[in-house]
GROMACS .gro file of C-alpha atoms in nm:
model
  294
    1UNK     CA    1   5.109   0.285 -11.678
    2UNK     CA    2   5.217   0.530 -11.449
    3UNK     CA    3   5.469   0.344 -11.155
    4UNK     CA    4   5.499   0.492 -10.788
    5UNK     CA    5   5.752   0.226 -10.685
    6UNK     CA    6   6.059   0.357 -10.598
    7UNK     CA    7   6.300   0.126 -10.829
    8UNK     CA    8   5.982   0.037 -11.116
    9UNK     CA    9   5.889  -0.341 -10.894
   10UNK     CA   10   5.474  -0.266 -10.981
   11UNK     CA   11   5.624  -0.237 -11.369
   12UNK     CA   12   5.797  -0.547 -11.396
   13UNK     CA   13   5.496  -0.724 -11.166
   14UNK     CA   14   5.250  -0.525 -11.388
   15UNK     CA   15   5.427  -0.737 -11.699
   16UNK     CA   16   5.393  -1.074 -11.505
   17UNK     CA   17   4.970  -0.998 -11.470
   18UNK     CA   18   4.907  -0.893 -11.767
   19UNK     CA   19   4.668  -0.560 -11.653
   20UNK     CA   20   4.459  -0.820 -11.443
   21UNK     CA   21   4.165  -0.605 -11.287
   22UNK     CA   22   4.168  -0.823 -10.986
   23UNK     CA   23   4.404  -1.012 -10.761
   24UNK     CA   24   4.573  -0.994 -10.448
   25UNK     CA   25   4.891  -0.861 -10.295
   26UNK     CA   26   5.067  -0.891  -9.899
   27UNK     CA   27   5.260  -0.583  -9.850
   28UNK     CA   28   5.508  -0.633  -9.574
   29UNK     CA   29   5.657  -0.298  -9.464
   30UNK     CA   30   5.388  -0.076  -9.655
   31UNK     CA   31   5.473   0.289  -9.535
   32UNK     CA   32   5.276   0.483  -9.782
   33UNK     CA   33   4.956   0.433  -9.984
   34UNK     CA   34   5.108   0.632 -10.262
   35UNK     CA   35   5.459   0.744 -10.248
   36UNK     CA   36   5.720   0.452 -10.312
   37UNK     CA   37   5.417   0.197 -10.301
   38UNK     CA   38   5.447  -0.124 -10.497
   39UNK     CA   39   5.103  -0.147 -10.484
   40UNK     CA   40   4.894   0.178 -10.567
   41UNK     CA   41   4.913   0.115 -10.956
   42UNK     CA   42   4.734  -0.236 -10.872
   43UNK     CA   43   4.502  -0.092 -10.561
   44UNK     CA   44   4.379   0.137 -10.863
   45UNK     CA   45   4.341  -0.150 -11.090
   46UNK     CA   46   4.107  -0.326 -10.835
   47UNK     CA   47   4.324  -0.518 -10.666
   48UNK     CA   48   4.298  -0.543 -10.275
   49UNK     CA   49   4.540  -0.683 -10.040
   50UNK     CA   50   4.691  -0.688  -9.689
   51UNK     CA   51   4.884  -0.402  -9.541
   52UNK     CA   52   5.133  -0.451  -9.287
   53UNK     CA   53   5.296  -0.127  -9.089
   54UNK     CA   54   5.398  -0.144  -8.754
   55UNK     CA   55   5.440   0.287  -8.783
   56UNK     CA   56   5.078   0.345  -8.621
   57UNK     CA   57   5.023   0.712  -8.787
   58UNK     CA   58   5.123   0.512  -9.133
   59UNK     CA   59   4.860   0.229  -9.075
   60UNK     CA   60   4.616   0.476  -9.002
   61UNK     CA   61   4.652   0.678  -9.326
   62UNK     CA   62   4.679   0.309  -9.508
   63UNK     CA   63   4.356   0.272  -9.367
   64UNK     CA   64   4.189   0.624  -9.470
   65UNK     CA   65   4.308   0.588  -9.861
   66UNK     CA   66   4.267   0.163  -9.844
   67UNK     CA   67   3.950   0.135  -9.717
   68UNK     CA   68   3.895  -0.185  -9.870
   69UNK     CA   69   4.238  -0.333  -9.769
   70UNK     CA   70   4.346  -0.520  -9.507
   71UNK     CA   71   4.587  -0.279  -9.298
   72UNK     CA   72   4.760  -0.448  -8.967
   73UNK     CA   73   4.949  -0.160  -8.734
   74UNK     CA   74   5.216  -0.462  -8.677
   75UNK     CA   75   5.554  -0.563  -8.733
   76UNK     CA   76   5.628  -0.887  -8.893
   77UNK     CA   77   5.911  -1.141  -8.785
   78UNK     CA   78   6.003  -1.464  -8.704
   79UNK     CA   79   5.737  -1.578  -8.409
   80UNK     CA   80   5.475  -1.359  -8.215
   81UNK     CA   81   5.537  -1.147  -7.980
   82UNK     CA   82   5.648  -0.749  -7.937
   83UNK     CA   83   5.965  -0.550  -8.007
   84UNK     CA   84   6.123  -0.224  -8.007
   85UNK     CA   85   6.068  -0.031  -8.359
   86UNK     CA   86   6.312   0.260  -8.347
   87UNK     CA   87   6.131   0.554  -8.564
   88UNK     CA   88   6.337   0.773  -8.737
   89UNK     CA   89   6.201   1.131  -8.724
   90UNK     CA   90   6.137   1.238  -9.099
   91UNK     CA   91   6.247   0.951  -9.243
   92UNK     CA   92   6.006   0.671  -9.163
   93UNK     CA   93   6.131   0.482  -9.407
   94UNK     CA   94   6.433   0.359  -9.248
   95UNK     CA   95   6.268   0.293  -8.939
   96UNK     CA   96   6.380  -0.059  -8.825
   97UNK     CA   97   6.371  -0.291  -8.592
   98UNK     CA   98   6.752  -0.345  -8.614
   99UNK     CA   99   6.904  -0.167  -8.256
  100UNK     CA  100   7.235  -0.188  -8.454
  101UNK     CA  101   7.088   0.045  -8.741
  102UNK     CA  102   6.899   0.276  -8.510
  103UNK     CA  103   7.248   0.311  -8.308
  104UNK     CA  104   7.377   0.452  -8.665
  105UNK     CA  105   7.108   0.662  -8.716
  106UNK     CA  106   7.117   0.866  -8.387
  107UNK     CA  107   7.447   0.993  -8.472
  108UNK     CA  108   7.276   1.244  -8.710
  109UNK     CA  109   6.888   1.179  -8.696
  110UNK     CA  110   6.658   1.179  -8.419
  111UNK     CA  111   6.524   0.818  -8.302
  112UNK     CA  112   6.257   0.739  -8.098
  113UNK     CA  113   6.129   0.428  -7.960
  114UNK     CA  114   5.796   0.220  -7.904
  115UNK     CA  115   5.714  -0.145  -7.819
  116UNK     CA  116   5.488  -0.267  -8.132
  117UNK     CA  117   5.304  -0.591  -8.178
  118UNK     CA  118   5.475  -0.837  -8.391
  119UNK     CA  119   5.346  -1.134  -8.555
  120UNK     CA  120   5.467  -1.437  -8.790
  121UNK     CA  121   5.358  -1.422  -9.176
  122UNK     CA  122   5.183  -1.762  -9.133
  123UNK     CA  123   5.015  -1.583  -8.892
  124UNK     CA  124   4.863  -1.322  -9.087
  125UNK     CA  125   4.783  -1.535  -9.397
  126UNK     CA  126   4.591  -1.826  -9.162
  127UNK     CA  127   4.346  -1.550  -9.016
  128UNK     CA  128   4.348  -1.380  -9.348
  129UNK     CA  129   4.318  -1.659  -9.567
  130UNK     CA  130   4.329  -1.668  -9.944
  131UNK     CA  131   4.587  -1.708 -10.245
  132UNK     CA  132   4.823  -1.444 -10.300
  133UNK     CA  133   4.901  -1.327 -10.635
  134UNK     CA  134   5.260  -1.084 -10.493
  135UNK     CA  135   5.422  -1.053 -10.163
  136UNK     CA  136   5.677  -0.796 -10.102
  137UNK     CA  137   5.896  -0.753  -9.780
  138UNK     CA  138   6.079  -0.425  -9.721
  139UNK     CA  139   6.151  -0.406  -9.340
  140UNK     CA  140   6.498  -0.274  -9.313
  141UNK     CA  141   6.718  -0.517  -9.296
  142UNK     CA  142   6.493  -0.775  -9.101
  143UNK     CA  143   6.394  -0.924  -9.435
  144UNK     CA  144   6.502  -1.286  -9.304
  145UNK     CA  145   6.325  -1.265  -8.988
  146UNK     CA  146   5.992  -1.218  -9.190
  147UNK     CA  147   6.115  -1.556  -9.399
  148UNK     CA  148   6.165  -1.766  -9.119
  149UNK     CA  149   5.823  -1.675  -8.976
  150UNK     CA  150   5.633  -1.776  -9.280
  151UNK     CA  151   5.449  -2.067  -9.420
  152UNK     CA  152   5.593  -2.191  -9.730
  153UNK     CA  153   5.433  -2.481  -9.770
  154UNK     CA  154   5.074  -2.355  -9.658
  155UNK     CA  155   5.106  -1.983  -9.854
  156UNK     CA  156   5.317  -1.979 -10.198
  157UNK     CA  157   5.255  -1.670 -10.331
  158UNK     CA  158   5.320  -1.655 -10.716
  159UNK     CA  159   5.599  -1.383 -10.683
  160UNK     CA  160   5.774  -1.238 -10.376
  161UNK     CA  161   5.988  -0.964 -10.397
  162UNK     CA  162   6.238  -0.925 -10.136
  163UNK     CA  163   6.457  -0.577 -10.076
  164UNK     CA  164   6.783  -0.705 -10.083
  165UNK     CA  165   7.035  -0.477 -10.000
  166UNK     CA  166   7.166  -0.339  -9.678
  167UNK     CA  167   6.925  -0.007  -9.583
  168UNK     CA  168   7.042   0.273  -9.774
  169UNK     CA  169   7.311   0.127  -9.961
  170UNK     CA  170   7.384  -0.078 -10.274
  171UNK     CA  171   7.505  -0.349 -10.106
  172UNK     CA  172   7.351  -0.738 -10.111
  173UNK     CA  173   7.297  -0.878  -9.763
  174UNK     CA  174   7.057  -1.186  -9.960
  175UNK     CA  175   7.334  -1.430  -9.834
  176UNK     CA  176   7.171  -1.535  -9.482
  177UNK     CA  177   6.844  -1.541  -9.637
  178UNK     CA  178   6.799  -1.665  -9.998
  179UNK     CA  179   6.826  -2.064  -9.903
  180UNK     CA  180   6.556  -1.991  -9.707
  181UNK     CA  181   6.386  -1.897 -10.039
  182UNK     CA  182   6.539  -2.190 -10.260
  183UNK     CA  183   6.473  -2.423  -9.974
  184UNK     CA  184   6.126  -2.328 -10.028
  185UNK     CA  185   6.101  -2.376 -10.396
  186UNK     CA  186   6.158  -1.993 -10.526
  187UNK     CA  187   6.397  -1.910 -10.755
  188UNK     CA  188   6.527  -1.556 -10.819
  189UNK     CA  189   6.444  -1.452 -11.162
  190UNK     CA  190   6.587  -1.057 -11.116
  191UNK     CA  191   6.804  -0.864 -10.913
  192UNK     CA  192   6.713  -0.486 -11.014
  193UNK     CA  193   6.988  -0.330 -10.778
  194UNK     CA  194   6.776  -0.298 -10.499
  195UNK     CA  195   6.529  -0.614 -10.494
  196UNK     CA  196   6.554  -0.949 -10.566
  197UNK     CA  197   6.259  -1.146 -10.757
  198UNK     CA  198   6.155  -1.481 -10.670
  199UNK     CA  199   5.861  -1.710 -10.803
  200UNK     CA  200   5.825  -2.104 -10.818
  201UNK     CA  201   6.090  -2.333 -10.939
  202UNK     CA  202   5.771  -2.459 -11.181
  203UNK     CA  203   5.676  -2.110 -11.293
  204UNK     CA  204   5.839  -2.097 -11.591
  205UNK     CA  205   5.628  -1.830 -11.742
  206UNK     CA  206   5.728  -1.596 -11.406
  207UNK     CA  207   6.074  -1.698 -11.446
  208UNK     CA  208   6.103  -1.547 -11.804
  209UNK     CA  209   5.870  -1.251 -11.800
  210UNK     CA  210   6.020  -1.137 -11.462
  211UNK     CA  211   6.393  -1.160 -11.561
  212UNK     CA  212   6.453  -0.772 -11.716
  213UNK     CA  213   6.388  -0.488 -11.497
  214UNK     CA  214   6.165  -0.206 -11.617
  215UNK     CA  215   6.240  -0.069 -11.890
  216UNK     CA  216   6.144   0.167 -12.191
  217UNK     CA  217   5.988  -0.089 -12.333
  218UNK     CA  218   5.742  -0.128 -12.078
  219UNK     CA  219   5.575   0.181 -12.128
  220UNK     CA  220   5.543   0.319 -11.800
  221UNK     CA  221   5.559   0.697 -11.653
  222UNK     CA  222   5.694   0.757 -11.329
  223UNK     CA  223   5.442   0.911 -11.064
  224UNK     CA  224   5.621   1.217 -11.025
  225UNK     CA  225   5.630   1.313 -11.407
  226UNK     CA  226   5.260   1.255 -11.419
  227UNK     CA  227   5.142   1.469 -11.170
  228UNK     CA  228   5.390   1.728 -11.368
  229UNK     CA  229   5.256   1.662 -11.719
  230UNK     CA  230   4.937   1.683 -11.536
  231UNK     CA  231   5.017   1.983 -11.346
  232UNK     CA  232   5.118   2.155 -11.657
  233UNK     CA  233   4.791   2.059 -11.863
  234UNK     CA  234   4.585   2.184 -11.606
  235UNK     CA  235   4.818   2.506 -11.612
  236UNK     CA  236   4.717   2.532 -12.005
  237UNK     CA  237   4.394   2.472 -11.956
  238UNK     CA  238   4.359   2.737 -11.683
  239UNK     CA  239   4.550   2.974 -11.956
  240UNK     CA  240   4.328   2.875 -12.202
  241UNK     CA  241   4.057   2.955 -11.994
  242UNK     CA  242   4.169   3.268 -11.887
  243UNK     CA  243   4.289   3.384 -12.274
  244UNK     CA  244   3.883   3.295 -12.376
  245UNK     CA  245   3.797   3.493 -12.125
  246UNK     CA  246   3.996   3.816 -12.177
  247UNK     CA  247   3.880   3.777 -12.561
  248UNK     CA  248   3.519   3.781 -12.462
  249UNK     CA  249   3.570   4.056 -12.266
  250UNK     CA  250   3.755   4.239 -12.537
  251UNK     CA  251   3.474   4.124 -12.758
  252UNK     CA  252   3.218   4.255 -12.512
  253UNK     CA  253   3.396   4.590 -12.466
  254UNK     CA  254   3.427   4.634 -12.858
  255UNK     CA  255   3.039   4.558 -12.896
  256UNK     CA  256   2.988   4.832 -12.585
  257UNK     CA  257   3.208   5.048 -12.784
  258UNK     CA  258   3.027   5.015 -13.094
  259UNK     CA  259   2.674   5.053 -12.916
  260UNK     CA  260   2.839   5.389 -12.751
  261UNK     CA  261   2.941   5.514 -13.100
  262UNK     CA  262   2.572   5.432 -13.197
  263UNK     CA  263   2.426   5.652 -12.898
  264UNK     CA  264   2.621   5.937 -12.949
  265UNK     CA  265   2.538   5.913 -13.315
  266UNK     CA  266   2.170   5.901 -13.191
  267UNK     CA  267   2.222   6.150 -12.984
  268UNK     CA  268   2.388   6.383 -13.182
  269UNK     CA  269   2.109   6.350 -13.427
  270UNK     CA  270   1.830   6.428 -13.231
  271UNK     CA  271   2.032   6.769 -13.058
  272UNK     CA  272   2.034   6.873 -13.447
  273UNK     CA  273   1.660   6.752 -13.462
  274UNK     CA  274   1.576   6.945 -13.109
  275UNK     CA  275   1.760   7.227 -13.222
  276UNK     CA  276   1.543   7.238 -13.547
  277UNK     CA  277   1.215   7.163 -13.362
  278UNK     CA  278   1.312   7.472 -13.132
  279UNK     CA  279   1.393   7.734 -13.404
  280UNK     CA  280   1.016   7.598 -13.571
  281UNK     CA  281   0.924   7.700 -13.230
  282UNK     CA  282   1.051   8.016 -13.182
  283UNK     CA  283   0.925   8.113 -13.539
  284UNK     CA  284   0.586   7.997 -13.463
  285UNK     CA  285   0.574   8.193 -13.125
  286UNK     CA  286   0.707   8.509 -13.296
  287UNK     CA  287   0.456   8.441 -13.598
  288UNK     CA  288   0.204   8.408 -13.313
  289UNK     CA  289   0.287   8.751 -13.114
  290UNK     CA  290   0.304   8.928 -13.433
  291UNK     CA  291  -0.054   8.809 -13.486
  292UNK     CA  292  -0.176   8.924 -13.165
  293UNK     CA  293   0.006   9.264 -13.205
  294UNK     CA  294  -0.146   9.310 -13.590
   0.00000   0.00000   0.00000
């Protein structure tokens, strides 16, 4: 398969469902349809889902390459309401709602700010109702707000897959959220350095299958050395193309060649046959004067 999450999450959820053509997934801080999406490989599959992104020129190209998603221009946290999203200019990804983080950022990055709708998990899921095969949450270090704003007992997705690490750093900052997650009946099955996995206490087929990170033995190809192997065989192929060309050419110009070897053969015969015909001429027109004459 080839993976366009950033740390392999749609390989080791990939493993879990078994190349299921169908199912459904809650993305919680989507960003992109493509780059660093968790999603994509299963969007392809046939999967659809629900798109959350408070960054309104993000939701709206979700939107263009989703069509047949669910994509919400909102932020999600722990009860309804609005809030401040601090955008980070060329880095939307580490645009938060966290005023502490955006405070960081401004010494070197440009932030700007803009009241966005925000609404609870529970929320979401009750108007958009259905069961939910993978939820991921990666909001930039507002993870446990999202938590507390769900529905545990109403929506248990099968897997949910948490980032788990302060933003931009290795660092776990789980602590202040996780019993939220045992309380509900997850358990984590994987911490791959960045996220933490977490399906049902009962799911002991999750459990197992979601316990190594991806791996070589998984099989997969990472997004950006597909589109160079497939770069590079188009690159042949347009070589290839252009080497059959220049060799019919070459074979066209070598049969041109060969026909302009014939036609100055021809012609060169028929000068010596013109020059015959006119010396039979001019000895039949002397023949004929001397006739006259005699």
């Amino acid at each position: 398969m080839i993976s366009y999450a950033q740390n392999g999450e749609d390989v080791v959820l990939a493993r879990l469902f078994h190349g299921r053509t169908t199912g459904r997934y809650v993305d919680v801080g989507a960003a992109d349809a493509v780059e660093d999406s968790v999603t994509k490989h299963f969007y392809d599959l046939g999967w659809r889902g629900i798109n959350l992104e408070p960054i309104p020129a993000q939701a709206d190209r979700l939107r263009r390459a989703r069509p047949d998603d669910v994509t919400l221009a909102v932020a999600i946290g722990a009860e309804n309401g609005t809030a401040t999203l601090h955008l980070v200019a060329d880095r939307s990804g580490w645009s938060t709602l966290d005023s502490s983080l955006a405070s960081a950022y401004r010494s070197e990055l440009a932030v700007e700010e803009v009241e966005v709708e925000v609404r609870t998990l529970a929320d979401v899921l009750d108007e958009h109702p259905g069961p939910v095969d993978f939820l991921k949450i990666d909001v930039e270090g507002a993870e446990q707000a999202v938590i507390e704003g769900a529905d545990w007992d109403r929506h248990q997705p099968r897997v949910v897959v948490v980032e788990a690490t302060e933003p931009g750093s290795p660092k776990p900052n789980h602590s202040g959220w996780e019993p939220l997650m045992t309380a509900a009946g997850y358990r984590c099955a994987l911490f791959d350095g960045l996220n933490r996995f977490y399906a049902r206490e009962s799911d002991a087929e999750a459990l197992d299958v979601l316990a190594a990170p991806a791996n070589v033995f998984d099989g997969f190809v990472r997004a950006e050395f597909a589109d160079r192997r497939a770069a590079r065989v188009a690159e042949i192929g347009y070589i290839r193309r252009l080497e059959s060309a220049v060799h019919e050419a070459q074979e066209a110009r070598a049969k041109d060649a060969a026909h302009i070897d014939e036609l100055r053969v021809a012609l060169s015969e028929a000068e010596v046959q013109l020059g015959r015909a006119n010396r039979r001429l001019a000895a039949l027109e002397s023949r004929l004067v001397e006739l006259e004459i005699g």
